[in-house]
Tab-separated table of C-alpha atoms in Angstrom:
chain	number	residue	atom	x	y	z
A	1	MET	CA	83.511	-11.846	-100.029
A	2	LYS	CA	80.746	-9.651	-101.260
A	3	LYS	CA	78.157	-12.255	-100.187
A	4	ILE	CA	79.621	-12.415	-96.728
A	5	SER	CA	79.342	-8.648	-96.314
A	6	ILE	CA	75.714	-8.677	-97.417
A	7	LEU	CA	74.889	-11.433	-94.936
A	8	PHE	CA	76.600	-9.516	-92.114
A	9	VAL	CA	74.673	-6.331	-92.824
A	10	THR	CA	71.405	-8.262	-93.073
A	11	ALA	CA	72.044	-9.925	-89.681
A	12	LEU	CA	72.877	-6.579	-88.102
A	13	LEU	CA	69.668	-5.049	-89.362
A	14	LEU	CA	67.607	-7.969	-88.076
A	15	SER	CA	69.307	-7.682	-84.659
A	16	SER	CA	68.523	-3.974	-84.515
A	17	CYS	CA	64.887	-4.619	-85.347
A	18	VAL	CA	64.495	-7.157	-82.481
A	19	SER	CA	65.987	-4.760	-79.919
A	20	LYS	CA	63.601	-2.011	-81.019
A	21	LYS	CA	60.601	-4.304	-80.610
A	22	LYS	CA	61.700	-5.210	-77.088
A	23	TYR	CA	62.165	-1.541	-76.313
A	24	LEU	CA	58.705	-0.691	-77.536
A	25	ALA	CA	57.251	-3.568	-75.522
A	26	LEU	CA	59.022	-2.373	-72.392
A	27	GLU	CA	57.810	1.151	-72.993
A	28	GLN	CA	54.263	-0.128	-73.258
A	29	GLU	CA	54.639	-2.190	-70.068
A	30	LYS	CA	56.051	0.848	-68.275
A	31	GLY	CA	53.082	2.925	-69.343
A	32	GLU	CA	50.676	0.278	-68.118
A	33	LEU	CA	52.471	0.100	-64.741
A	34	GLN	CA	52.404	3.881	-64.369
A	35	SER	CA	48.699	3.846	-65.164
A	36	GLU	CA	48.101	1.119	-62.547
A	37	LEU	CA	50.172	3.060	-60.002
A	38	THR	CA	48.157	6.219	-60.621
A	39	LYS	CA	44.933	4.263	-60.300
A	40	THR	CA	46.158	2.681	-57.044
A	41	ARG	CA	47.075	6.085	-55.623
A	42	VAL	CA	43.649	7.467	-56.463
A	43	GLU	CA	41.970	4.444	-54.850
A	44	LYS	CA	44.208	4.835	-51.762
A	45	GLU	CA	43.262	8.516	-51.398
A	46	ASP	CA	39.604	7.618	-51.842
A	47	LEU	CA	39.860	4.931	-49.132
A	48	GLU	CA	41.676	7.319	-46.790
A	49	ASN	CA	38.920	9.891	-47.242
A	50	LYS	CA	36.238	7.291	-46.558
A	51	PHE	CA	38.138	6.067	-43.468
A	52	ALA	CA	38.402	9.630	-42.169
A	53	VAL	CA	34.626	10.044	-42.531
A	54	ILE	CA	33.983	6.722	-40.736
A	55	GLU	CA	36.460	7.629	-37.956
A	56	ALA	CA	34.742	10.976	-37.448
A	57	ARG	CA	31.374	9.215	-37.147
A	58	VAL	CA	32.809	6.704	-34.663
A	59	ASN	CA	34.222	9.536	-32.535
A	60	GLU	CA	30.874	11.309	-32.677
A	61	TYR	CA	29.035	8.147	-31.588
A	62	ASN	CA	31.565	7.544	-28.786
A	63	SER	CA	31.071	11.106	-27.605
A	64	LYS	CA	27.309	10.615	-27.546
A	65	ILE	CA	27.683	7.307	-25.686
A	66	GLN	CA	29.981	8.943	-23.123
A	67	SER	CA	27.488	11.754	-22.636
A	68	LEU	CA	24.661	9.250	-22.173
A	69	ASN	CA	26.774	7.257	-19.684
A	70	GLU	CA	27.472	10.420	-17.697
A	71	ASP	CA	23.766	11.220	-17.683
A	72	VAL	CA	22.957	7.688	-16.503
A	73	GLU	CA	25.679	7.858	-13.841
A	74	GLY	CA	24.397	11.219	-12.669
A	75	LEU	CA	20.853	9.940	-12.484
A	76	THR	CA	22.049	6.838	-10.599
A	77	ILE	CA	23.927	8.935	-8.030
A	78	GLU	CA	20.979	11.301	-7.727
A	79	ASN	CA	18.622	8.368	-7.243
A	80	LYS	CA	20.871	6.833	-4.583
A	81	ALA	CA	21.060	10.148	-2.737
A	82	LYS	CA	17.294	10.492	-2.561
A	83	PHE	CA	15.724	9.674	0.781
A	84	LYS	CA	13.316	6.775	0.933
A	85	LEU	CA	10.616	5.957	3.462
A	86	SER	CA	10.430	2.268	4.351
A	87	GLU	CA	7.342	0.402	5.541
A	88	ASP	CA	8.469	0.633	9.170
A	89	GLY	CA	8.798	4.432	8.938
A	90	THR	CA	12.606	4.517	8.702
A	91	VAL	CA	13.977	7.247	6.427
A	92	THR	CA	17.340	6.645	4.737
A	93	SER	CA	18.960	7.368	1.405
A	94	GLY	CA	19.481	4.663	-1.200
A	95	LEU	CA	23.230	5.132	-0.833
A	96	SER	CA	23.039	4.544	2.919
A	97	GLN	CA	21.071	1.357	2.398
A	98	GLU	CA	23.674	0.122	-0.083
A	99	ARG	CA	26.520	0.775	2.359
A	100	MET	CA	24.507	-0.744	5.182
A	101	ARG	CA	24.160	-3.980	3.212
A	102	GLU	CA	27.936	-4.077	2.775
A	103	THR	CA	28.405	-3.718	6.537
A	104	LEU	CA	25.842	-6.409	7.329
A	105	GLN	CA	28.030	-8.950	5.532
A	106	ASN	CA	30.303	-8.782	8.614
A	107	VAL	CA	27.517	-9.167	11.187
A	108	ASP	CA	26.846	-12.431	13.040
A	109	PRO	CA	24.407	-14.413	10.806
A	110	GLU	CA	22.316	-15.421	13.838
A	111	LYS	CA	21.764	-11.776	14.791
A	112	LEU	CA	21.077	-10.896	11.175
A	113	ALA	CA	18.414	-13.606	10.957
A	114	ASN	CA	16.436	-11.820	13.685
A	115	ALA	CA	16.373	-8.508	11.785
A	116	LYS	CA	12.814	-8.233	10.470
A	117	THR	CA	12.742	-4.595	9.319
A	118	LEU	CA	15.055	-2.033	7.753
A	119	LYS	CA	15.371	-0.364	11.152
A	120	ASP	CA	16.508	-3.674	12.704
A	121	SER	CA	19.155	-4.065	9.997
A	122	MET	CA	20.288	-0.479	10.447
A	123	ASN	CA	20.643	-0.989	14.190
A	124	LEU	CA	22.769	-4.095	13.652
A	125	ALA	CA	25.066	-2.310	11.188
A	126	VAL	CA	25.566	0.687	13.478
A	127	GLN	CA	26.052	-1.526	16.545
A	128	TYR	CA	28.724	-3.482	14.694
A	129	ASN	CA	30.775	-0.400	13.856
A	130	LEU	CA	30.260	1.343	17.199
A	131	SER	CA	31.290	-1.821	19.027
A	132	LYS	CA	34.523	-1.861	17.020
A	133	ALA	CA	35.192	1.763	17.984
A	134	ILE	CA	34.516	1.103	21.671
A	135	ASP	CA	36.619	-2.061	21.736
A	136	THR	CA	39.642	-0.314	20.282
A	137	SER	CA	39.371	2.747	22.542
A	138	ASP	CA	40.762	1.113	25.701
A	139	LEU	CA	37.763	2.452	27.605
A	140	ASN	CA	37.404	0.154	30.630
A	141	GLU	CA	34.409	0.160	32.930
A	142	ASP	CA	34.763	0.472	36.700
A	143	GLU	CA	32.447	1.510	39.532
A	144	ASP	CA	32.548	5.156	38.444
A	145	ILE	CA	31.998	4.532	34.707
A	146	VAL	CA	29.140	2.592	33.147
A	147	VAL	CA	28.947	1.880	29.407
A	148	ASP	CA	25.663	0.742	27.889
A	149	ILE	CA	24.912	0.086	24.206
A	150	ASN	CA	21.201	0.315	23.431
A	151	GLU	CA	20.432	-0.279	19.748
A	152	THR	CA	22.314	2.491	17.899
A	153	VAL	CA	23.055	4.587	20.996
A	154	VAL	CA	26.055	4.255	23.307
A	155	MET	CA	25.551	5.761	26.784
A	156	ILE	CA	28.546	6.360	29.027
A	157	SER	CA	27.736	7.465	32.555
A	158	ILE	CA	30.535	9.061	34.612
A	159	ALA	CA	30.282	9.643	38.354
A	160	ASP	CA	30.244	13.271	39.487
A	161	ASP	CA	33.361	13.043	41.651
A	162	MET	CA	35.470	11.952	38.674
A	163	LEU	CA	34.766	15.257	36.923
A	164	PHE	CA	33.812	17.961	39.442
A	165	ASN	CA	34.221	19.096	42.999
A	166	THR	CA	31.032	19.312	45.116
A	167	ALA	CA	28.605	22.005	43.839
A	168	SER	CA	31.128	23.046	41.183
A	169	TYR	CA	30.828	23.014	37.418
A	170	ARG	CA	34.533	23.382	36.631
A	171	VAL	CA	36.081	20.182	35.225
A	172	GLY	CA	39.098	19.087	37.263
A	173	ASN	CA	42.378	17.739	35.820
A	174	LYS	CA	41.634	14.321	37.267
A	175	ALA	CA	38.992	13.991	34.528
A	176	ASP	CA	41.591	14.245	31.743
A	177	LYS	CA	42.251	10.512	31.509
A	178	ILE	CA	38.635	9.468	31.034
A	179	LEU	CA	37.821	12.418	28.745
A	180	LYS	CA	40.868	11.630	26.585
A	181	LYS	CA	39.613	8.051	26.150
A	182	LEU	CA	36.143	9.298	25.258
A	183	ALA	CA	37.595	11.810	22.799
A	184	ASP	CA	39.519	8.971	21.112
A	185	VAL	CA	36.234	7.123	20.559
A	186	ILE	CA	34.461	10.239	19.267
A	187	ASN	CA	37.312	11.287	16.989
A	188	SER	CA	37.562	7.786	15.528
A	189	GLU	CA	33.935	8.019	14.323
A	190	PRO	CA	33.213	11.503	12.863
A	191	SER	CA	29.627	10.456	12.090
A	192	LEU	CA	28.699	10.609	15.787
A	193	ASP	CA	26.598	13.290	17.396
A	194	VAL	CA	27.623	13.521	21.042
A	195	MET	CA	25.234	14.719	23.732
A	196	VAL	CA	26.757	15.606	27.099
A	197	GLU	CA	23.987	15.461	29.692
A	198	GLY	CA	24.374	16.840	33.237
A	199	HIS	CA	22.456	15.305	36.209
A	200	THR	CA	22.277	16.434	39.838
A	201	ASP	CA	20.832	15.031	43.047
A	202	SER	CA	17.691	16.514	44.597
A	203	ARG	CA	19.342	18.899	47.047
A	204	SER	CA	18.662	22.478	46.043
A	205	ILE	CA	21.414	24.957	45.266
A	206	ASN	CA	21.456	28.725	44.901
A	207	THR	CA	24.625	30.787	44.671
A	208	GLU	CA	25.819	33.970	43.028
A	209	LYS	CA	26.717	32.062	39.848
A	210	ILE	CA	24.342	29.066	40.022
A	211	ALA	CA	20.609	29.710	40.217
A	212	ASP	CA	19.417	26.128	40.772
A	213	ASN	CA	19.953	22.495	39.808
A	214	TRP	CA	18.892	23.210	36.229
A	215	ASP	CA	21.642	25.782	36.013
A	216	LEU	CA	24.212	23.471	37.606
A	217	SER	CA	23.418	20.514	35.350
A	218	VAL	CA	23.676	22.615	32.170
A	219	LEU	CA	26.859	24.406	33.306
A	220	ARG	CA	28.493	21.036	33.993
A	221	ALA	CA	27.534	19.789	30.529
A	222	THR	CA	28.915	22.891	28.796
A	223	SER	CA	32.146	22.630	30.819
A	224	VAL	CA	32.691	19.051	29.599
A	225	VAL	CA	31.817	20.065	26.020
A	226	ARG	CA	34.339	22.914	26.077
A	227	LYS	CA	37.081	20.632	27.411
A	228	LEU	CA	36.374	17.993	24.752
A	229	GLN	CA	36.536	20.669	22.072
A	230	LYS	CA	39.472	22.769	23.226
A	231	GLN	CA	41.759	20.257	24.889
A	232	PHE	CA	40.944	17.032	23.035
A	233	LYS	CA	40.087	18.459	19.595
A	234	VAL	CA	36.580	17.047	19.234
A	235	ALA	CA	34.745	18.837	16.400
A	236	PRO	CA	32.269	21.296	17.996
A	237	GLU	CA	29.594	20.514	15.388
A	238	GLN	CA	29.401	17.006	16.861
A	239	LEU	CA	28.729	18.223	20.401
A	240	ILE	CA	25.455	18.947	22.206
A	241	ALA	CA	25.242	20.245	25.806
A	242	SER	CA	22.118	19.608	27.875
A	243	GLY	CA	21.004	19.448	31.501
A	244	ARG	CA	18.437	17.232	33.279
A	245	SER	CA	18.625	18.810	36.722
A	246	SER	CA	17.506	16.228	39.329
A	247	TYR	CA	14.531	14.899	37.384
A	248	GLN	CA	15.993	11.656	36.029
A	249	PRO	CA	17.454	9.978	39.137
A	250	LEU	CA	18.880	6.473	38.940
A	251	VAL	CA	17.796	5.745	42.509
A	252	GLU	CA	15.888	7.497	45.300
A	253	ASN	CA	17.707	10.476	46.794
A	254	ASP	CA	17.306	9.060	50.312
A	255	SER	CA	20.929	8.474	51.293
A	256	ARG	CA	24.385	9.909	50.767
A	257	GLN	CA	25.367	6.926	48.590
A	258	ASN	CA	22.271	7.212	46.436
A	259	ARG	CA	22.674	10.943	45.941
A	260	ALA	CA	26.247	10.290	44.784
A	261	LYS	CA	24.902	7.846	42.165
A	262	ASN	CA	22.458	10.421	40.871
A	263	ARG	CA	25.120	13.101	40.492
A	264	ARG	CA	26.577	12.085	37.162
A	265	THR	CA	27.406	13.191	33.631
A	266	ARG	CA	26.053	11.026	30.849
A	267	ILE	CA	27.714	11.118	27.435
A	268	ILE	CA	25.489	9.771	24.673
A	269	LEU	CA	26.986	8.767	21.323
A	270	MET	CA	24.377	8.914	18.563
A	271	PRO	CA	25.316	8.126	14.963
A	272	ASN	CA	24.093	10.306	12.117
A	273	ILE	CA	23.004	7.411	9.873
A	274	ASP	CA	23.686	8.843	6.405
A	275	LYS	CA	26.947	10.444	7.484
A	276	PHE	CA	27.854	7.232	9.310
A	277	PHE	CA	27.639	5.050	6.197
A	278	ALA	CA	29.236	7.715	3.991
A	279	LEU	CA	32.294	7.717	6.242
A	280	MET	CA	32.401	3.932	6.279
A	281	GLU	CA	32.983	3.930	2.530
A	282	ALA	CA	36.031	6.163	2.934
A	283	LYS	CA	37.685	3.837	5.458
């Protein structure tokens, strides 16, 4: 019995010793893990700091690149806006030439093949767009209205009796229909400068309000200009009033019919080239 007790106590002591060793081993492993964790945290903080420095440099470089791009863009726009003199003496901006090339893609290739100079190409581009404006305006020619397109200029000649009474410069209401159609064309193309040109026959005139044919031709032009502006909302900065008196007759003033032909108002549509192509981009 005594031997059994001794063996039991010895076994218990041995068991206690094994558990303590395991405990110490676990404690050591725990310490090592805590040390590794601390080391990992330090490395993580170090990496985060390095990343923050790199990110700041990247943002700085991106800011510099953006600034350089803005400078390049500004210089490009400035360069395009500068006027250039071509070999044929035509002056346009680089931006206008760029927009003109875009328009010429729609022009008949046969016509384009005959364009030898920048001025020829410009004429084709302006003709193309003016023709579209005229076609959509419902402006029909008859014996009292003649429409002629000459290069970049559209000339519309209106017989005197459609606008005025004899020897008068006041525009009658019967002119409203034709002037409304003309205003539609002008308002559809804000790049146009519009010259209203008065013409008389050769018979002299002198009244209390009209000194001579010069006076009459200019007064008729200004009357049409005022009506276009006030009644049909054409921008006044587009309008020009002028008079030719009797010095540009269509035919000899040797008959009643011929004098009637010479009494006319001519409306000339002239595109401002740079403004013309600038507006095209917005359409």
